[in-house]
PDB file of C-alpha atoms in Angstrom:
ATOM      1  CA  SER A   1     -25.571 -27.921 -47.985  1.00  0.00           C
ATOM      2  CA  ASP A   2     -29.123 -27.995 -46.730  1.00  0.00           C
ATOM      3  CA  VAL A   3     -29.243 -31.894 -46.372  1.00  0.00           C
ATOM      4  CA  PRO A   4     -28.470 -32.129 -42.683  1.00  0.00           C
ATOM      5  CA  ALA A   5     -31.274 -29.697 -41.870  1.00  0.00           C
ATOM      6  CA  PHE A   6     -33.620 -31.508 -44.335  1.00  0.00           C
ATOM      7  CA  MET A   7     -32.873 -34.877 -42.764  1.00  0.00           C
ATOM      8  CA  ARG A   8     -33.287 -33.367 -39.197  1.00  0.00           C
ATOM      9  CA  PHE A   9     -36.631 -31.892 -40.308  1.00  0.00           C
ATOM     10  CA  LEU A  10     -38.021 -35.171 -41.627  1.00  0.00           C
ATOM     11  CA  TYR A  11     -36.913 -36.999 -38.412  1.00  0.00           C
ATOM     12  CA  GLN A  12     -38.276 -34.317 -36.054  1.00  0.00           C
ATOM     13  CA  ARG A  13     -41.772 -34.552 -37.816  1.00  0.00           C
ATOM     14  CA  GLU A  14     -41.621 -38.386 -37.734  1.00  0.00           C
ATOM     15  CA  LEU A  15     -41.617 -38.144 -41.591  1.00  0.00           C
ATOM     16  CA  HIS A  16     -38.595 -40.664 -41.908  1.00  0.00           C
ATOM     17  CA  ASP A  17     -39.287 -43.772 -43.716  1.00  0.00           C
ATOM     18  CA  PHE A  18     -36.674 -46.576 -43.482  1.00  0.00           C
ATOM     19  CA  ASP A  19     -37.557 -47.995 -46.868  1.00  0.00           C
ATOM     20  CA  SER A  20     -37.314 -44.746 -48.664  1.00  0.00           C
ATOM     21  CA  GLU A  21     -34.344 -42.963 -50.270  1.00  0.00           C
ATOM     22  CA  TRP A  22     -33.884 -39.231 -51.179  1.00  0.00           C
ATOM     23  CA  GLY A  23     -31.505 -37.702 -53.452  1.00  0.00           C
ATOM     24  CA  LEU A  24     -30.241 -34.709 -54.894  1.00  0.00           C
ATOM     25  CA  HIS A  25     -31.969 -33.356 -58.026  1.00  0.00           C
ATOM     26  CA  ASP A  26     -29.786 -33.560 -61.228  1.00  0.00           C
ATOM     27  CA  ASP A  27     -30.142 -29.672 -61.552  1.00  0.00           C
ATOM     28  CA  SER A  28     -28.753 -29.036 -57.926  1.00  0.00           C
ATOM     29  CA  PRO A  29     -25.461 -27.035 -57.964  1.00  0.00           C
ATOM     30  CA  ASP A  30     -24.164 -29.694 -55.606  1.00  0.00           C
ATOM     31  CA  CYS A  31     -24.872 -32.619 -57.930  1.00  0.00           C
ATOM     32  CA  TYR A  32     -22.331 -34.050 -60.392  1.00  0.00           C
ATOM     33  CA  ASN A  33     -21.993 -37.172 -62.349  1.00  0.00           C
ATOM     34  CA  PRO A  34     -18.737 -38.867 -62.048  1.00  0.00           C
ATOM     35  CA  ASP A  35     -17.070 -40.524 -64.865  1.00  0.00           C
ATOM     36  CA  LEU A  36     -15.612 -43.698 -63.404  1.00  0.00           C
ATOM     37  CA  GLY A  37     -15.714 -45.931 -66.587  1.00  0.00           C
ATOM     38  CA  ASP A  38     -15.742 -49.631 -65.327  1.00  0.00           C
ATOM     39  CA  LEU A  39     -16.240 -48.502 -61.601  1.00  0.00           C
ATOM     40  CA  GLY A  40     -19.653 -47.315 -62.482  1.00  0.00           C
ATOM     41  CA  ASP A  41     -20.982 -49.193 -59.431  1.00  0.00           C
ATOM     42  CA  LEU A  42     -19.510 -46.122 -57.512  1.00  0.00           C
ATOM     43  CA  SER A  43     -21.383 -43.643 -59.364  1.00  0.00           C
ATOM     44  CA  ASN A  44     -24.150 -41.303 -58.075  1.00  0.00           C
ATOM     45  CA  PRO A  45     -23.031 -40.480 -54.474  1.00  0.00           C
ATOM     46  CA  PHE A  46     -26.065 -38.529 -53.770  1.00  0.00           C
ATOM     47  CA  ILE A  47     -28.637 -40.768 -52.341  1.00  0.00           C
ATOM     48  CA  LEU A  48     -29.679 -40.379 -48.782  1.00  0.00           C
ATOM     49  CA  GLU A  49     -31.237 -43.032 -46.489  1.00  0.00           C
ATOM     50  CA  PHE A  50     -32.128 -43.288 -42.945  1.00  0.00           C
ATOM     51  CA  VAL A  51     -30.626 -45.758 -40.466  1.00  0.00           C
ATOM     52  CA  GLN A  52     -31.935 -47.355 -37.310  1.00  0.00           C
ATOM     53  CA  VAL A  53     -30.169 -49.474 -34.874  1.00  0.00           C
ATOM     54  CA  GLY A  54     -32.050 -50.260 -31.709  1.00  0.00           C
ATOM     55  CA  PRO A  55     -33.119 -46.786 -30.411  1.00  0.00           C
ATOM     56  CA  LEU A  56     -30.671 -44.721 -32.572  1.00  0.00           C
ATOM     57  CA  VAL A  57     -31.863 -43.088 -35.826  1.00  0.00           C
ATOM     58  CA  GLY A  58     -29.394 -41.595 -38.156  1.00  0.00           C
ATOM     59  CA  TRP A  59     -28.908 -40.891 -41.945  1.00  0.00           C
ATOM     60  CA  ARG A  60     -26.147 -41.442 -44.450  1.00  0.00           C
ATOM     61  CA  TRP A  61     -25.316 -40.759 -48.093  1.00  0.00           C
ATOM     62  CA  THR A  62     -25.022 -43.794 -50.240  1.00  0.00           C
ATOM     63  CA  ALA A  63     -23.240 -44.452 -53.450  1.00  0.00           C
ATOM     64  CA  GLY A  64     -23.597 -47.119 -56.029  1.00  0.00           C
ATOM     65  CA  GLY A  65     -27.319 -47.839 -55.592  1.00  0.00           C
ATOM     66  CA  GLY A  66     -26.803 -48.416 -51.817  1.00  0.00           C
ATOM     67  CA  SER A  67     -23.747 -50.713 -52.315  1.00  0.00           C
ATOM     68  CA  TYR A  68     -21.410 -48.211 -50.597  1.00  0.00           C
ATOM     69  CA  TYR A  69     -21.948 -46.087 -47.585  1.00  0.00           C
ATOM     70  CA  PHE A  70     -20.529 -42.834 -46.108  1.00  0.00           C
ATOM     71  CA  GLU A  71     -20.472 -42.554 -42.254  1.00  0.00           C
ATOM     72  CA  THR A  72     -23.759 -42.236 -40.451  1.00  0.00           C
ATOM     73  CA  GLU A  73     -24.829 -38.949 -38.956  1.00  0.00           C
ATOM     74  CA  TRP A  74     -26.976 -39.814 -35.808  1.00  0.00           C
ATOM     75  CA  LEU A  75     -30.136 -37.726 -35.136  1.00  0.00           C
ATOM     76  CA  ASN A  76     -30.842 -38.933 -31.597  1.00  0.00           C
ATOM     77  CA  ARG A  77     -28.386 -40.188 -28.922  1.00  0.00           C
ATOM     78  CA  ARG A  78     -30.672 -41.856 -26.417  1.00  0.00           C
ATOM     79  CA  ALA A  79     -29.187 -43.147 -23.299  1.00  0.00           C
ATOM     80  CA  LEU A  80     -28.358 -46.889 -23.357  1.00  0.00           C
ATOM     81  CA  ASN A  81     -28.990 -49.550 -20.873  1.00  0.00           C
ATOM     82  CA  PHE A  82     -25.387 -50.621 -20.225  1.00  0.00           C
ATOM     83  CA  ASP A  83     -26.490 -53.616 -18.077  1.00  0.00           C
ATOM     84  CA  GLU A  84     -28.124 -55.795 -20.532  1.00  0.00           C
ATOM     85  CA  GLY A  85     -27.445 -56.483 -24.184  1.00  0.00           C
ATOM     86  CA  TYR A  86     -24.853 -53.757 -24.665  1.00  0.00           C
ATOM     87  CA  GLY A  87     -22.113 -55.959 -26.380  1.00  0.00           C
ATOM     88  CA  GLU A  88     -24.882 -57.171 -28.932  1.00  0.00           C
ATOM     89  CA  TYR A  89     -26.078 -53.521 -29.376  1.00  0.00           C
ATOM     90  CA  CYS A  90     -22.486 -52.527 -30.214  1.00  0.00           C
ATOM     91  CA  GLU A  91     -22.199 -55.370 -32.804  1.00  0.00           C
ATOM     92  CA  GLU A  92     -25.394 -54.417 -34.437  1.00  0.00           C
ATOM     93  CA  VAL A  93     -24.296 -50.671 -34.571  1.00  0.00           C
ATOM     94  CA  GLU A  94     -20.956 -51.865 -36.278  1.00  0.00           C
ATOM     95  CA  SER A  95     -22.590 -54.335 -38.692  1.00  0.00           C
ATOM     96  CA  LYS A  96     -25.262 -51.614 -39.820  1.00  0.00           C
ATOM     97  CA  THR A  97     -23.012 -48.661 -40.119  1.00  0.00           C
ATOM     98  CA  LYS A  98     -19.388 -49.872 -40.612  1.00  0.00           C
ATOM     99  CA  VAL A  99     -19.840 -52.165 -43.643  1.00  0.00           C
ATOM    100  CA  ASN A 100     -19.401 -51.212 -47.120  1.00  0.00           C
ATOM    101  CA  LEU A 101     -17.670 -47.918 -46.545  1.00  0.00           C
ATOM    102  CA  GLY A 102     -14.995 -48.619 -49.106  1.00  0.00           C
ATOM    103  CA  PRO A 103     -13.498 -45.445 -50.259  1.00  0.00           C
ATOM    104  CA  PHE A 104     -15.782 -43.405 -47.928  1.00  0.00           C
ATOM    105  CA  SER A 105     -14.458 -44.550 -44.472  1.00  0.00           C
ATOM    106  CA  GLY A 106     -14.223 -41.385 -42.388  1.00  0.00           C
ATOM    107  CA  LEU A 107     -16.337 -39.268 -44.654  1.00  0.00           C
ATOM    108  CA  TYR A 108     -19.812 -37.991 -43.885  1.00  0.00           C
ATOM    109  CA  VAL A 109     -20.408 -36.183 -47.129  1.00  0.00           C
ATOM    110  CA  PRO A 110     -19.613 -36.784 -50.717  1.00  0.00           C
ATOM    111  CA  PRO A 111     -16.503 -34.780 -51.951  1.00  0.00           C
ATOM    112  CA  ALA A 112     -17.462 -31.158 -53.158  1.00  0.00           C
ATOM    113  CA  THR A 113     -16.365 -31.677 -56.849  1.00  0.00           C
ATOM    114  CA  LYS A 114     -16.411 -34.474 -59.392  1.00  0.00           C
ATOM    115  CA  GLU A 115     -12.701 -34.407 -59.656  1.00  0.00           C
ATOM    116  CA  GLU A 116     -12.223 -34.993 -55.910  1.00  0.00           C
ATOM    117  CA  TYR A 117     -14.715 -37.828 -55.995  1.00  0.00           C
ATOM    118  CA  GLU A 118     -13.127 -39.453 -58.874  1.00  0.00           C
ATOM    119  CA  ALA A 119      -9.711 -39.277 -57.375  1.00  0.00           C
ATOM    120  CA  LEU A 120     -10.947 -40.581 -53.993  1.00  0.00           C
ATOM    121  CA  VAL A 121     -12.519 -43.625 -55.664  1.00  0.00           C
ATOM    122  CA  LEU A 122      -9.545 -44.275 -57.968  1.00  0.00           C
ATOM    123  CA  ARG A 123      -7.181 -44.016 -54.796  1.00  0.00           C
ATOM    124  CA  SER A 124      -9.313 -46.717 -53.091  1.00  0.00           C
ATOM    125  CA  VAL A 125      -9.156 -49.047 -55.949  1.00  0.00           C
ATOM    126  CA  ARG A 126      -5.445 -48.742 -56.447  1.00  0.00           C
ATOM    127  CA  ARG A 127      -5.038 -49.736 -52.624  1.00  0.00           C
ATOM    128  CA  ARG A 128      -7.136 -52.721 -53.019  1.00  0.00           C
ATOM    129  CA  ILE A 129      -5.314 -53.749 -56.116  1.00  0.00           C
ATOM    130  CA  ALA A 130      -1.730 -53.214 -54.557  1.00  0.00           C
TER     131      ALA A 130
END
């Protein structure tokens, strides 16, 4: 996929906008439309957004209109001041990047096929019900 290079390109040229979203075109060979029935809120796992926490900037895939997130890919890893505010900083990173992962915890990209995506979501739902 060309997505990591594209997001790095936007970041390096300071074209990133934290209020904008990008996504795969419906005609993209990597795009699929999962059939999740009543779980439609987990559809369209092909939206991208930038994330900023303090000096860190990254990007991630989202699903369900930004209701669920994949893990964040960081674009810059600046040195942090470990003397002041490090605890608060860690809490902010956690609160902005580790919430609403749902079935996508540990994943940085959507599954390659519609069937893999549907199976992943259904497994997650069954775990929550059990």
